[in-house]
Amino acid sequence: MAKQSIKSFFSLLREAIAGKEIDLTQASIKKAIFLLAVPMILEMSMESIFALVDIAFVSQISTNAVATIGLTESVITLVYALAVGLSMAATAIVARRIGEKDTEGAKRATVQVILLGTFVSAIVSVIGIMFPKEILGLMGAEQDLIDEGFRYTQILFGGNFTIVLLFLINAVYRGAGNAAMAMWTLILSNAINIILDPIFIFGWGPIPEYGVAGAAIATTIGRGIAVIFQLYILFYGSTRIRLAWKDFVVNIGVMVNLVRVSLGGIGQFIIGTSSWIFLMRIISEFGSEVLAGYTIAIRVMMFTMMPAWGLSNAAATLVGQNLGANQPERAETSVWKTAKYNALFMVAVSIIYLLFAKTIIGWFSVEPEVLKYGALSLQIVSVGYFLYAYGMTVTMAFNGAGDTKTPTIINFFCFWVFQLPFAYLVSLVLDWGPLGVFLAIALAESLIAIIAIIWFKKGKWKAIKV
C-alpha cells in the first residue's frame, strides 16, 4: 500500500513538472492543487534567485556596486508594482475565460496583456535611459556611486520590458492552468543569468569587463531570452492559448477591464512594500546590529514563504477557473483545502523557527546583538504563521476571483492604519524597542487573516464579473 502511494506521488510529481494540461474544473481538487502548486512553488523560488546571484558576483567588485543594485531595485519596485498588479488581473481574467471554455476570450485577454505591458514598459524605458543618474541621486546616492553604477540603472530600466512581460506571460500561463510553463521559463532565465553574470561582470575572451553594468546586461539577456521562449510557445506550442499575429489588435473593452482589475493589485503591492520600508526605518533607530538581525530574519522568512505563495497562487487559478465554469461551491472548497495544506506547512516552519531561531540566525552572523534580535524577530513573527497561511490563501482567492479591491482595503487598514502607528507608538513612544515592531508585524498579519476570512465567508466574491 505504501509502495503504491509513493509510486502514485512520483507519478503526480512528474505530471506537475511536465505541465500536462488537464481540466481543473473537473479533476479531483486535491490533484488540481498538487499539479498547480508544485510548479508554482518552484517558480517563486526561481524568481528570488535573480537578485541573490547578482549580489553574490557584484559583491566581489565594490561596496558601491552592491549599493547600486540595492538602490536600483528599490526604485524598480514601482515597475514590479505595475507588473504584479497587471499579472493578478491577467491570471483572474484568463482563468475565468478558460473556466467558461472560452479560449477565444482567453486569447483576447492575453493579447491585450502583452500590448499593455509593452506600452507601460516603453514609457519606463525612456525615463530610465534618459535619467539614470538622476534616479540614483533621488535615492540619496553619493556622486562616486552614481558615476560607478549609473550604467546598471540605465540598462535595467531600459530593458524593463523583459521584467514586465516575464511577469505577465507567466501570469497568463498560471491562469490557463499551465503553471509548469511559468516554472520552466524562470529556470531558463536563471540558468542563462548564472552563466552570463561572471562573463559580463569580469570579462571573458572578446567580451570586456563591464563591472556592475555587466550584471544588468546578463539579467536583461536572461529574461529577454525567456520572454522569447514564452512567445514562441504562445505562437507555436501545443497549449490552450495559441496566438497569431492577426490577433494583435487593440481591444479597448478588454484592456479597460484589465486596467480596472489590476488597480487593486497595484495598490496591494504598493501598500505592502511601503509599510515594510517604514518598518525598516523604525528598526534603524535601534542600531546596525538590530537592523542586521531583523534583515537576516526577514530574508530567512521570505525564503520559507515561497512554498506558501505557490500554494496561494494555486488557489487563485482554481477560483478563477471554477467561477468561470459556474461552480462557485467547488471554488470555495478549493480555497479551504489549499489553505489547510498551507497551514500544515506553515505550522511546521513556525515550530522550527521557535525551537531553532538562534541556530538559524547563527548561520549568517555570530554577533551577540544580531543573534538576539534576529532570533527574537523570527520567533515572534512565526507565532502567527497558522493564521498567515489562511490569510495569504484567502487573499489570493479574492484576487483570483477578480476582486482585487477587497484585499487592497484590508491591507490599507491593517498596514497603514494599524501596523505602522502601532509599531511607532510601542517601539519608540512607549520605549519597548524592536519588540514593538516585531509585535506590530505579527498582529497586523493576523488581523489581515481574520478580516479576510470573515469577508470571504460572506461570499460576495462569487458574484464578481471579470
Short mmCIF file of C-alpha atoms in Angstrom, two decimals:
data_model
loop_
_atom_site.label_atom_id
_atom_site.label_comp_id
_atom_site.label_asym_id
_atom_site.label_seq_id
_atom_site.Cartn_x
_atom_site.Cartn_y
_atom_site.Cartn_z
CA MET A 1 0.00 0.00 0.00
CA ALA A 2 2.79 2.38 0.99
CA LYS A 3 4.74 1.46 -2.16
CA GLN A 4 1.67 2.20 -4.29
CA SER A 5 1.20 5.59 -2.59
CA ILE A 6 4.85 6.53 -3.21
CA LYS A 7 4.56 5.45 -6.84
CA SER A 8 1.38 7.50 -7.23
CA PHE A 9 3.06 10.54 -5.63
CA PHE A 10 6.04 10.45 -8.01
CA SER A 11 3.73 9.92 -10.97
CA LEU A 12 1.81 13.07 -9.99
CA LEU A 13 5.09 14.93 -9.41
CA ARG A 14 6.27 14.08 -12.94
CA GLU A 15 2.92 15.21 -14.30
CA ALA A 16 3.12 18.52 -12.40
CA ILE A 17 6.65 19.29 -13.62
CA ALA A 18 5.92 18.19 -17.19
CA GLY A 19 2.98 20.60 -17.34
CA LYS A 20 0.31 18.31 -18.76
CA GLU A 21 -2.85 20.37 -19.19
CA ILE A 22 -5.98 18.98 -17.52
CA ASP A 23 -9.46 20.35 -16.87
CA LEU A 24 -9.03 21.83 -13.38
CA THR A 25 -12.78 22.29 -13.05
CA GLN A 26 -13.37 18.53 -13.31
CA ALA A 27 -10.28 16.84 -11.80
CA SER A 28 -10.19 15.98 -8.10
CA ILE A 29 -9.49 19.11 -6.06
CA LYS A 30 -6.50 17.50 -4.30
CA LYS A 31 -4.94 16.58 -7.63
CA ALA A 32 -5.64 20.03 -9.09
CA ILE A 33 -3.99 21.74 -6.11
CA PHE A 34 -0.92 19.49 -6.37
CA LEU A 35 -0.49 19.91 -10.14
CA LEU A 36 -0.65 23.70 -9.77
CA ALA A 37 1.23 24.14 -6.51
CA VAL A 38 4.42 22.18 -7.29
CA PRO A 39 5.48 24.24 -10.35
CA MET A 40 4.26 27.47 -8.73
CA ILE A 41 6.41 26.84 -5.64
CA LEU A 42 9.45 26.19 -7.85
CA GLU A 43 8.63 29.28 -9.95
CA MET A 44 8.53 31.53 -6.87
CA SER A 45 11.86 30.10 -5.69
CA MET A 46 13.43 30.81 -9.09
CA GLU A 47 12.23 34.43 -9.01
CA SER A 48 14.10 35.03 -5.74
CA ILE A 49 17.39 33.74 -7.14
CA PHE A 50 18.00 36.61 -9.63
CA ALA A 51 18.98 39.25 -7.06
CA LEU A 52 20.94 36.76 -4.92
CA VAL A 53 23.09 35.70 -7.88
CA ASP A 54 23.74 39.30 -8.98
CA ILE A 55 24.74 40.37 -5.46
CA ALA A 56 26.97 37.30 -5.00
CA PHE A 57 29.04 38.25 -8.05
CA VAL A 58 28.87 42.03 -7.73
CA SER A 59 29.99 41.94 -4.07
CA GLN A 60 33.41 40.98 -5.43
CA ILE A 61 33.69 44.38 -7.17
CA SER A 62 32.97 47.02 -4.53
CA THR A 63 30.58 48.21 -1.85
CA ASN A 64 29.30 50.87 -4.26
CA ALA A 65 28.40 48.16 -6.77
CA VAL A 66 26.28 46.31 -4.21
CA ALA A 67 24.68 49.59 -3.10
CA THR A 68 23.85 50.39 -6.75
CA ILE A 69 21.87 47.16 -7.04
CA GLY A 70 20.08 47.91 -3.76
CA LEU A 71 19.12 51.45 -4.75
CA THR A 72 18.06 50.48 -8.28
CA GLU A 73 15.97 47.58 -7.00
CA SER A 74 14.28 49.98 -4.56
CA VAL A 75 13.16 52.25 -7.40
CA ILE A 76 12.29 49.44 -9.79
CA THR A 77 9.78 48.10 -7.24
CA LEU A 78 7.45 50.65 -8.88
CA VAL A 79 7.80 48.65 -12.10
CA TYR A 80 7.19 45.47 -10.12
CA ALA A 81 4.04 47.07 -8.69
CA LEU A 82 2.66 47.61 -12.18
CA ALA A 83 3.74 44.14 -13.30
CA VAL A 84 2.30 42.41 -10.21
CA GLY A 85 -0.99 44.32 -10.49
CA LEU A 86 -1.39 43.52 -14.19
CA SER A 87 -0.37 39.90 -13.60
CA MET A 88 -3.12 39.49 -10.97
CA ALA A 89 -5.63 40.80 -13.49
CA ALA A 90 -4.22 38.56 -16.22
CA THR A 91 -4.47 35.42 -14.07
CA ALA A 92 -8.02 36.25 -12.94
CA ILE A 93 -9.38 37.04 -16.40
CA VAL A 94 -7.61 34.23 -18.29
CA ALA A 95 -8.63 31.70 -15.60
CA ARG A 96 -12.24 32.89 -15.82
CA ARG A 97 -12.30 32.56 -19.64
CA ILE A 98 -10.69 29.11 -19.51
CA GLY A 99 -13.25 28.01 -16.92
CA GLU A 100 -16.00 29.24 -19.24
CA LYS A 101 -14.38 27.18 -22.05
CA ASP A 102 -13.98 30.49 -23.91
CA THR A 103 -10.48 30.05 -25.35
CA GLU A 104 -11.01 32.92 -27.79
CA GLY A 105 -11.75 35.21 -24.84
CA ALA A 106 -8.61 33.97 -23.06
CA LYS A 107 -6.64 34.67 -26.24
CA ARG A 108 -8.01 38.22 -26.48
CA ALA A 109 -7.10 38.88 -22.85
CA THR A 110 -3.56 37.54 -23.43
CA VAL A 111 -3.01 39.82 -26.41
CA GLN A 112 -4.22 42.90 -24.50
CA VAL A 113 -1.98 41.97 -21.54
CA ILE A 114 1.07 41.84 -23.83
CA LEU A 115 0.17 45.11 -25.58
CA LEU A 116 -0.50 46.93 -22.31
CA GLY A 117 2.70 45.60 -20.71
CA THR A 118 4.76 46.65 -23.73
CA PHE A 119 3.26 50.16 -23.68
CA VAL A 120 3.88 50.69 -19.95
CA SER A 121 7.43 49.33 -20.10
CA ALA A 122 8.26 51.56 -23.10
CA ILE A 123 7.47 54.67 -21.03
CA VAL A 124 9.59 53.40 -18.13
CA SER A 125 12.44 52.55 -20.55
CA VAL A 126 12.59 56.11 -21.90
CA ILE A 127 12.76 57.56 -18.37
CA GLY A 128 15.42 55.04 -17.29
CA ILE A 129 17.61 55.52 -20.34
CA MET A 130 17.50 59.33 -20.15
CA PHE A 131 17.75 59.88 -16.39
CA PRO A 132 19.72 57.05 -14.68
CA LYS A 133 21.98 59.44 -12.74
CA GLU A 134 19.01 61.49 -11.55
CA ILE A 135 17.21 58.31 -10.38
CA LEU A 136 20.21 57.28 -8.24
CA GLY A 137 20.59 60.86 -6.99
CA LEU A 138 16.97 60.96 -5.84
CA MET A 139 17.68 57.82 -3.79
CA GLY A 140 20.47 59.67 -1.95
CA ALA A 141 23.46 58.13 -3.75
CA GLU A 142 26.85 59.84 -3.43
CA GLN A 143 28.49 61.13 -6.62
CA ASP A 144 31.12 58.36 -6.75
CA LEU A 145 28.40 55.70 -6.54
CA ILE A 146 26.43 57.43 -9.31
CA ASP A 147 29.50 57.58 -11.55
CA GLU A 148 30.27 53.90 -10.99
CA GLY A 149 26.76 52.50 -11.10
CA PHE A 150 24.53 54.58 -13.37
CA ARG A 151 25.01 52.23 -16.33
CA TYR A 152 23.48 49.38 -14.28
CA THR A 153 20.40 51.51 -13.59
CA GLN A 154 20.21 52.63 -17.22
CA ILE A 155 20.38 49.08 -18.62
CA LEU A 156 17.96 47.56 -16.10
CA PHE A 157 15.36 50.30 -16.61
CA GLY A 158 15.96 50.37 -20.37
CA GLY A 159 15.28 46.64 -20.57
CA ASN A 160 12.45 46.61 -18.04
CA PHE A 161 10.11 45.20 -20.69
CA THR A 162 11.77 41.83 -20.01
CA ILE A 163 10.70 42.07 -16.34
CA VAL A 164 7.15 43.15 -17.18
CA LEU A 165 6.50 40.63 -19.97
CA LEU A 166 8.07 37.78 -17.99
CA PHE A 167 5.63 38.53 -15.14
CA LEU A 168 2.60 38.96 -17.38
CA ILE A 169 3.00 35.99 -19.71
CA ASN A 170 3.73 33.71 -16.74
CA ALA A 171 0.50 35.03 -15.18
CA VAL A 172 -1.33 34.01 -18.36
CA TYR A 173 0.15 30.51 -18.14
CA ARG A 174 -0.92 30.24 -14.49
CA GLY A 175 -4.43 31.42 -15.31
CA ALA A 176 -4.65 28.83 -18.08
CA GLY A 177 -3.61 26.16 -15.57
CA ASN A 178 -0.18 25.57 -17.15
CA ALA A 179 1.94 26.56 -14.14
CA ALA A 180 4.79 24.28 -15.27
CA MET A 181 5.45 26.51 -18.30
CA ALA A 182 5.91 29.52 -15.99
CA MET A 183 8.31 27.43 -13.89
CA TRP A 184 10.42 26.29 -16.85
CA THR A 185 10.59 29.86 -18.16
CA LEU A 186 12.16 31.07 -14.92
CA ILE A 187 14.52 28.10 -14.74
CA LEU A 188 15.72 29.02 -18.24
CA SER A 189 16.20 32.72 -17.43
CA ASN A 190 18.02 31.94 -14.18
CA ALA A 191 20.35 29.44 -15.85
CA ILE A 192 21.31 31.99 -18.52
CA ASN A 193 21.79 34.72 -15.88
CA ILE A 194 24.08 32.50 -13.78
CA ILE A 195 26.22 31.67 -16.84
CA LEU A 196 26.39 35.25 -18.20
CA ASP A 197 26.88 37.14 -14.91
CA PRO A 198 30.61 36.37 -14.42
CA ILE A 199 31.28 36.72 -18.18
CA PHE A 200 29.88 40.26 -18.43
CA ILE A 201 30.87 41.43 -14.95
CA PHE A 202 34.52 40.31 -15.02
CA GLY A 203 35.09 39.96 -18.78
CA TRP A 204 35.89 36.82 -20.73
CA GLY A 205 37.56 36.37 -24.12
CA PRO A 206 36.40 39.10 -26.51
CA ILE A 207 33.80 40.36 -24.00
CA PRO A 208 35.21 43.30 -21.98
CA GLU A 209 34.83 43.76 -18.22
CA TYR A 210 31.62 45.73 -17.62
CA GLY A 211 31.65 45.65 -13.81
CA VAL A 212 28.30 46.19 -12.13
CA ALA A 213 26.73 47.10 -15.51
CA GLY A 214 27.52 43.54 -16.60
CA ALA A 215 25.05 42.21 -14.03
CA ALA A 216 22.29 44.26 -15.66
CA ILE A 217 23.32 43.06 -19.14
CA ALA A 218 23.30 39.39 -18.04
CA THR A 219 19.96 39.70 -16.22
CA THR A 220 18.31 41.51 -19.13
CA ILE A 221 19.59 38.96 -21.67
CA GLY A 222 18.48 36.07 -19.42
CA ARG A 223 15.00 37.48 -19.00
CA GLY A 224 14.83 38.52 -22.65
CA ILE A 225 15.58 35.01 -23.93
CA ALA A 226 12.96 33.67 -21.51
CA VAL A 227 10.38 36.11 -22.95
CA ILE A 228 11.24 34.96 -26.50
CA PHE A 229 10.71 31.38 -25.31
CA GLN A 230 7.34 32.34 -23.77
CA LEU A 231 6.20 34.00 -27.01
CA TYR A 232 7.39 31.05 -29.10
CA ILE A 233 5.23 28.70 -27.00
CA LEU A 234 2.26 31.06 -27.25
CA PHE A 235 2.57 31.17 -31.06
CA TYR A 236 3.73 27.65 -31.89
CA GLY A 237 3.28 25.48 -28.77
CA SER A 238 0.51 22.96 -28.14
CA THR A 239 -1.21 24.89 -25.35
CA ARG A 240 -4.79 26.04 -24.78
CA ILE A 241 -3.90 29.59 -25.79
CA ARG A 242 -2.46 29.78 -29.32
CA LEU A 243 -1.75 33.24 -30.74
CA ALA A 244 -1.30 34.50 -34.30
CA TRP A 245 -0.01 37.89 -35.48
CA LYS A 246 -3.50 38.81 -36.72
CA ASP A 247 -4.69 38.67 -33.09
CA PHE A 248 -2.58 41.69 -32.15
CA VAL A 249 -5.17 44.43 -32.39
CA VAL A 250 -6.18 46.76 -29.58
CA ASN A 251 -9.45 45.81 -27.87
CA ILE A 252 -10.40 48.79 -25.70
CA GLY A 253 -13.09 46.90 -23.74
CA VAL A 254 -10.79 44.07 -22.70
CA MET A 255 -7.93 46.47 -21.96
CA VAL A 256 -10.08 48.71 -19.76
CA ASN A 257 -11.23 45.63 -17.86
CA LEU A 258 -7.59 44.60 -17.34
CA VAL A 259 -6.68 48.03 -16.01
CA ARG A 260 -9.72 48.08 -13.71
CA VAL A 261 -8.90 44.71 -12.15
CA SER A 262 -5.16 45.46 -11.95
CA LEU A 263 -5.55 48.69 -9.94
CA GLY A 264 -6.30 46.72 -6.77
CA GLY A 265 -3.27 44.50 -7.31
CA ILE A 266 -1.01 47.52 -7.79
CA GLY A 267 -2.47 49.05 -4.64
CA GLN A 268 -1.84 45.88 -2.62
CA PHE A 269 1.81 45.77 -3.69
CA ILE A 270 2.46 49.48 -3.02
CA ILE A 271 0.77 49.38 0.40
CA GLY A 272 2.68 46.27 1.46
CA THR A 273 6.05 47.46 0.13
CA SER A 274 5.79 50.95 1.61
CA SER A 275 4.84 49.57 5.03
CA TRP A 276 7.95 47.35 5.07
CA ILE A 277 10.11 50.36 4.14
CA PHE A 278 8.70 52.39 7.05
CA LEU A 279 9.20 49.47 9.46
CA MET A 280 12.81 49.23 8.30
CA ARG A 281 13.19 52.94 9.02
CA ILE A 282 11.86 52.47 12.59
CA ILE A 283 14.16 49.47 13.18
CA SER A 284 17.17 51.52 12.01
CA GLU A 285 16.66 53.75 15.09
CA PHE A 286 17.99 50.91 17.28
CA GLY A 287 21.38 50.50 15.62
CA SER A 288 23.04 48.48 12.88
CA GLU A 289 23.17 45.22 14.89
CA VAL A 290 19.39 45.20 15.41
CA LEU A 291 18.86 46.16 11.76
CA ALA A 292 21.19 43.36 10.61
CA GLY A 293 19.38 40.80 12.78
CA TYR A 294 15.98 41.90 11.51
CA THR A 295 17.19 41.88 7.87
CA ILE A 296 18.57 38.34 8.21
CA ALA A 297 15.33 37.15 9.84
CA ILE A 298 13.23 38.71 7.06
CA ARG A 299 15.40 37.05 4.37
CA VAL A 300 15.01 33.68 6.09
CA MET A 301 11.25 34.12 6.41
CA MET A 302 10.88 35.25 2.79
CA PHE A 303 12.65 32.12 1.57
CA THR A 304 10.33 29.83 3.53
CA MET A 305 7.31 31.86 2.36
CA MET A 306 7.91 30.72 -1.24
CA PRO A 307 6.03 27.39 -0.92
CA ALA A 308 3.18 29.22 0.83
CA TRP A 309 2.93 31.75 -2.00
CA GLY A 310 3.00 28.93 -4.53
CA LEU A 311 0.06 27.24 -2.83
CA SER A 312 -1.81 30.55 -2.60
CA ASN A 313 -1.33 31.15 -6.34
CA ALA A 314 -2.81 27.71 -6.97
CA ALA A 315 -5.93 28.80 -5.09
CA ALA A 316 -6.22 31.91 -7.31
CA THR A 317 -6.21 29.84 -10.50
CA LEU A 318 -8.71 27.30 -9.13
CA VAL A 319 -11.08 30.05 -8.02
CA GLY A 320 -10.93 31.80 -11.40
CA GLN A 321 -11.48 28.67 -13.47
CA ASN A 322 -14.24 27.25 -11.25
CA LEU A 323 -16.13 30.54 -11.19
CA GLY A 324 -15.85 30.58 -14.98
CA ALA A 325 -17.32 27.07 -15.04
CA ASN A 326 -20.18 28.31 -12.83
CA GLN A 327 -19.05 26.15 -9.91
CA PRO A 328 -18.71 28.65 -7.03
CA GLU A 329 -19.04 25.99 -4.32
CA ARG A 330 -16.18 23.99 -5.84
CA ALA A 331 -14.17 27.22 -5.98
CA GLU A 332 -14.74 27.80 -2.25
CA THR A 333 -13.90 24.19 -1.36
CA SER A 334 -10.65 24.53 -3.33
CA VAL A 335 -9.69 27.56 -1.25
CA TRP A 336 -10.31 25.90 2.12
CA LYS A 337 -8.41 22.76 1.11
CA THR A 338 -5.48 24.78 -0.20
CA ALA A 339 -5.48 26.89 2.98
CA LYS A 340 -5.40 23.73 5.12
CA TYR A 341 -2.34 22.38 3.28
CA ASN A 342 -0.73 25.81 3.52
CA ALA A 343 -1.38 25.94 7.28
CA LEU A 344 0.16 22.49 7.83
CA PHE A 345 3.32 23.62 6.07
CA MET A 346 3.47 26.97 7.88
CA VAL A 347 2.92 25.42 11.31
CA ALA A 348 5.83 23.04 10.66
CA VAL A 349 8.03 26.00 9.72
CA SER A 350 6.96 28.00 12.79
CA ILE A 351 7.87 25.11 15.11
CA ILE A 352 11.35 25.01 13.56
CA TYR A 353 11.74 28.77 13.99
CA LEU A 354 10.53 28.72 17.58
CA LEU A 355 12.93 25.92 18.55
CA PHE A 356 15.98 26.76 16.44
CA ALA A 357 15.82 30.52 15.80
CA LYS A 358 19.27 31.30 17.23
CA THR A 359 20.86 28.42 15.36
CA ILE A 360 19.35 29.61 12.06
CA ILE A 361 20.40 33.25 12.55
CA GLY A 362 23.81 31.97 13.65
CA TRP A 363 24.39 30.60 10.15
CA PHE A 364 24.59 34.21 8.98
CA SER A 365 26.12 36.07 11.94
CA VAL A 366 27.69 35.30 15.33
CA GLU A 367 27.42 38.85 16.68
CA PRO A 368 25.53 38.63 20.03
CA GLU A 369 23.10 41.51 19.33
CA VAL A 370 22.45 40.35 15.78
CA LEU A 371 21.73 36.85 17.08
CA LYS A 372 19.48 38.13 19.86
CA TYR A 373 17.23 40.37 17.76
CA GLY A 374 17.27 38.20 14.65
CA ALA A 375 16.09 35.21 16.70
CA LEU A 376 13.51 37.31 18.57
CA SER A 377 12.10 38.60 15.28
CA LEU A 378 11.92 35.09 13.82
CA GLN A 379 10.15 33.68 16.88
CA ILE A 380 7.56 36.44 17.38
CA VAL A 381 6.57 36.77 13.74
CA SER A 382 6.33 32.99 13.22
CA VAL A 383 3.86 32.60 16.11
CA GLY A 384 1.09 33.73 13.76
CA TYR A 385 2.07 31.50 10.82
CA PHE A 386 -1.08 29.35 11.13
CA LEU A 387 -3.26 32.43 10.60
CA TYR A 388 -0.94 33.86 7.93
CA ALA A 389 -1.37 30.69 5.87
CA TYR A 390 -5.15 31.14 5.78
CA GLY A 391 -4.89 34.89 5.21
CA MET A 392 -2.46 34.51 2.32
CA THR A 393 -4.58 31.85 0.61
CA VAL A 394 -7.86 33.72 1.03
CA THR A 395 -6.30 36.99 -0.20
CA MET A 396 -5.09 35.29 -3.39
CA ALA A 397 -8.53 33.70 -3.77
CA PHE A 398 -10.08 37.19 -3.83
CA ASN A 399 -7.55 38.19 -6.50
CA GLY A 400 -8.26 35.02 -8.49
CA ALA A 401 -11.94 35.93 -8.47
CA GLY A 402 -11.06 39.36 -9.85
CA ASP A 403 -11.93 41.07 -6.57
CA THR A 404 -8.60 42.89 -6.10
CA LYS A 405 -10.34 45.77 -4.33
CA THR A 406 -11.17 43.84 -1.13
CA PRO A 407 -7.57 42.81 -0.27
CA THR A 408 -6.43 46.38 -1.01
CA ILE A 409 -8.89 47.81 1.52
CA ILE A 410 -7.92 45.19 4.12
CA ASN A 411 -4.20 45.86 3.57
CA PHE A 412 -4.71 49.61 3.80
CA PHE A 413 -6.36 49.44 7.22
CA CYS A 414 -4.19 46.67 8.66
CA PHE A 415 -0.85 48.03 7.42
CA TRP A 416 -1.19 51.80 7.24
CA VAL A 417 -3.91 52.49 9.82
CA PHE A 418 -2.90 49.82 12.38
CA GLN A 419 0.60 48.38 11.86
CA LEU A 420 2.69 51.50 11.27
CA PRO A 421 1.17 53.66 14.07
CA PHE A 422 1.30 50.69 16.46
CA ALA A 423 4.95 49.97 15.64
CA TYR A 424 5.92 53.63 16.13
CA LEU A 425 3.93 54.04 19.35
CA VAL A 426 5.05 50.83 21.06
CA SER A 427 8.67 50.74 19.94
CA LEU A 428 9.59 54.45 20.18
CA VAL A 429 6.99 56.28 22.31
CA LEU A 430 6.43 53.51 24.88
CA ASP A 431 10.09 52.52 24.55
CA TRP A 432 9.57 48.79 24.00
CA GLY A 433 12.32 48.90 21.40
CA PRO A 434 12.49 46.45 18.43
CA LEU A 435 9.97 44.20 20.19
CA GLY A 436 7.27 46.75 19.31
CA VAL A 437 7.99 46.37 15.58
CA PHE A 438 8.02 42.56 15.73
CA LEU A 439 4.68 42.58 17.57
CA ALA A 440 3.22 45.02 15.05
CA ILE A 441 4.10 42.65 12.19
CA ALA A 442 2.63 39.59 13.92
CA LEU A 443 -0.58 41.37 14.96
CA ALA A 444 -1.14 43.09 11.59
CA GLU A 445 -0.68 39.88 9.60
CA SER A 446 -3.01 38.02 11.98
CA LEU A 447 -5.59 40.80 11.70
CA ILE A 448 -5.44 40.62 7.89
CA ALA A 449 -6.11 36.89 8.06
CA ILE A 450 -9.09 37.22 10.42
CA ILE A 451 -10.74 40.03 8.43
CA ALA A 452 -10.08 38.29 5.09
CA ILE A 453 -11.61 35.03 6.33
CA ILE A 454 -14.74 36.81 7.66
CA TRP A 455 -15.13 38.75 4.41
CA PHE A 456 -14.50 35.65 2.29
CA LYS A 457 -17.23 33.71 4.11
CA LYS A 458 -19.76 36.37 3.11
CA GLY A 459 -19.39 35.01 -0.43
CA LYS A 460 -19.72 38.29 -2.33
CA TRP A 461 -16.59 37.41 -4.32
CA LYS A 462 -18.60 34.68 -6.08
CA ALA A 463 -20.65 37.32 -7.90
CA ILE A 464 -17.67 39.32 -9.24
CA LYS A 465 -17.68 39.63 -13.04
CA VAL A 466 -14.43 39.99 -15.00
#
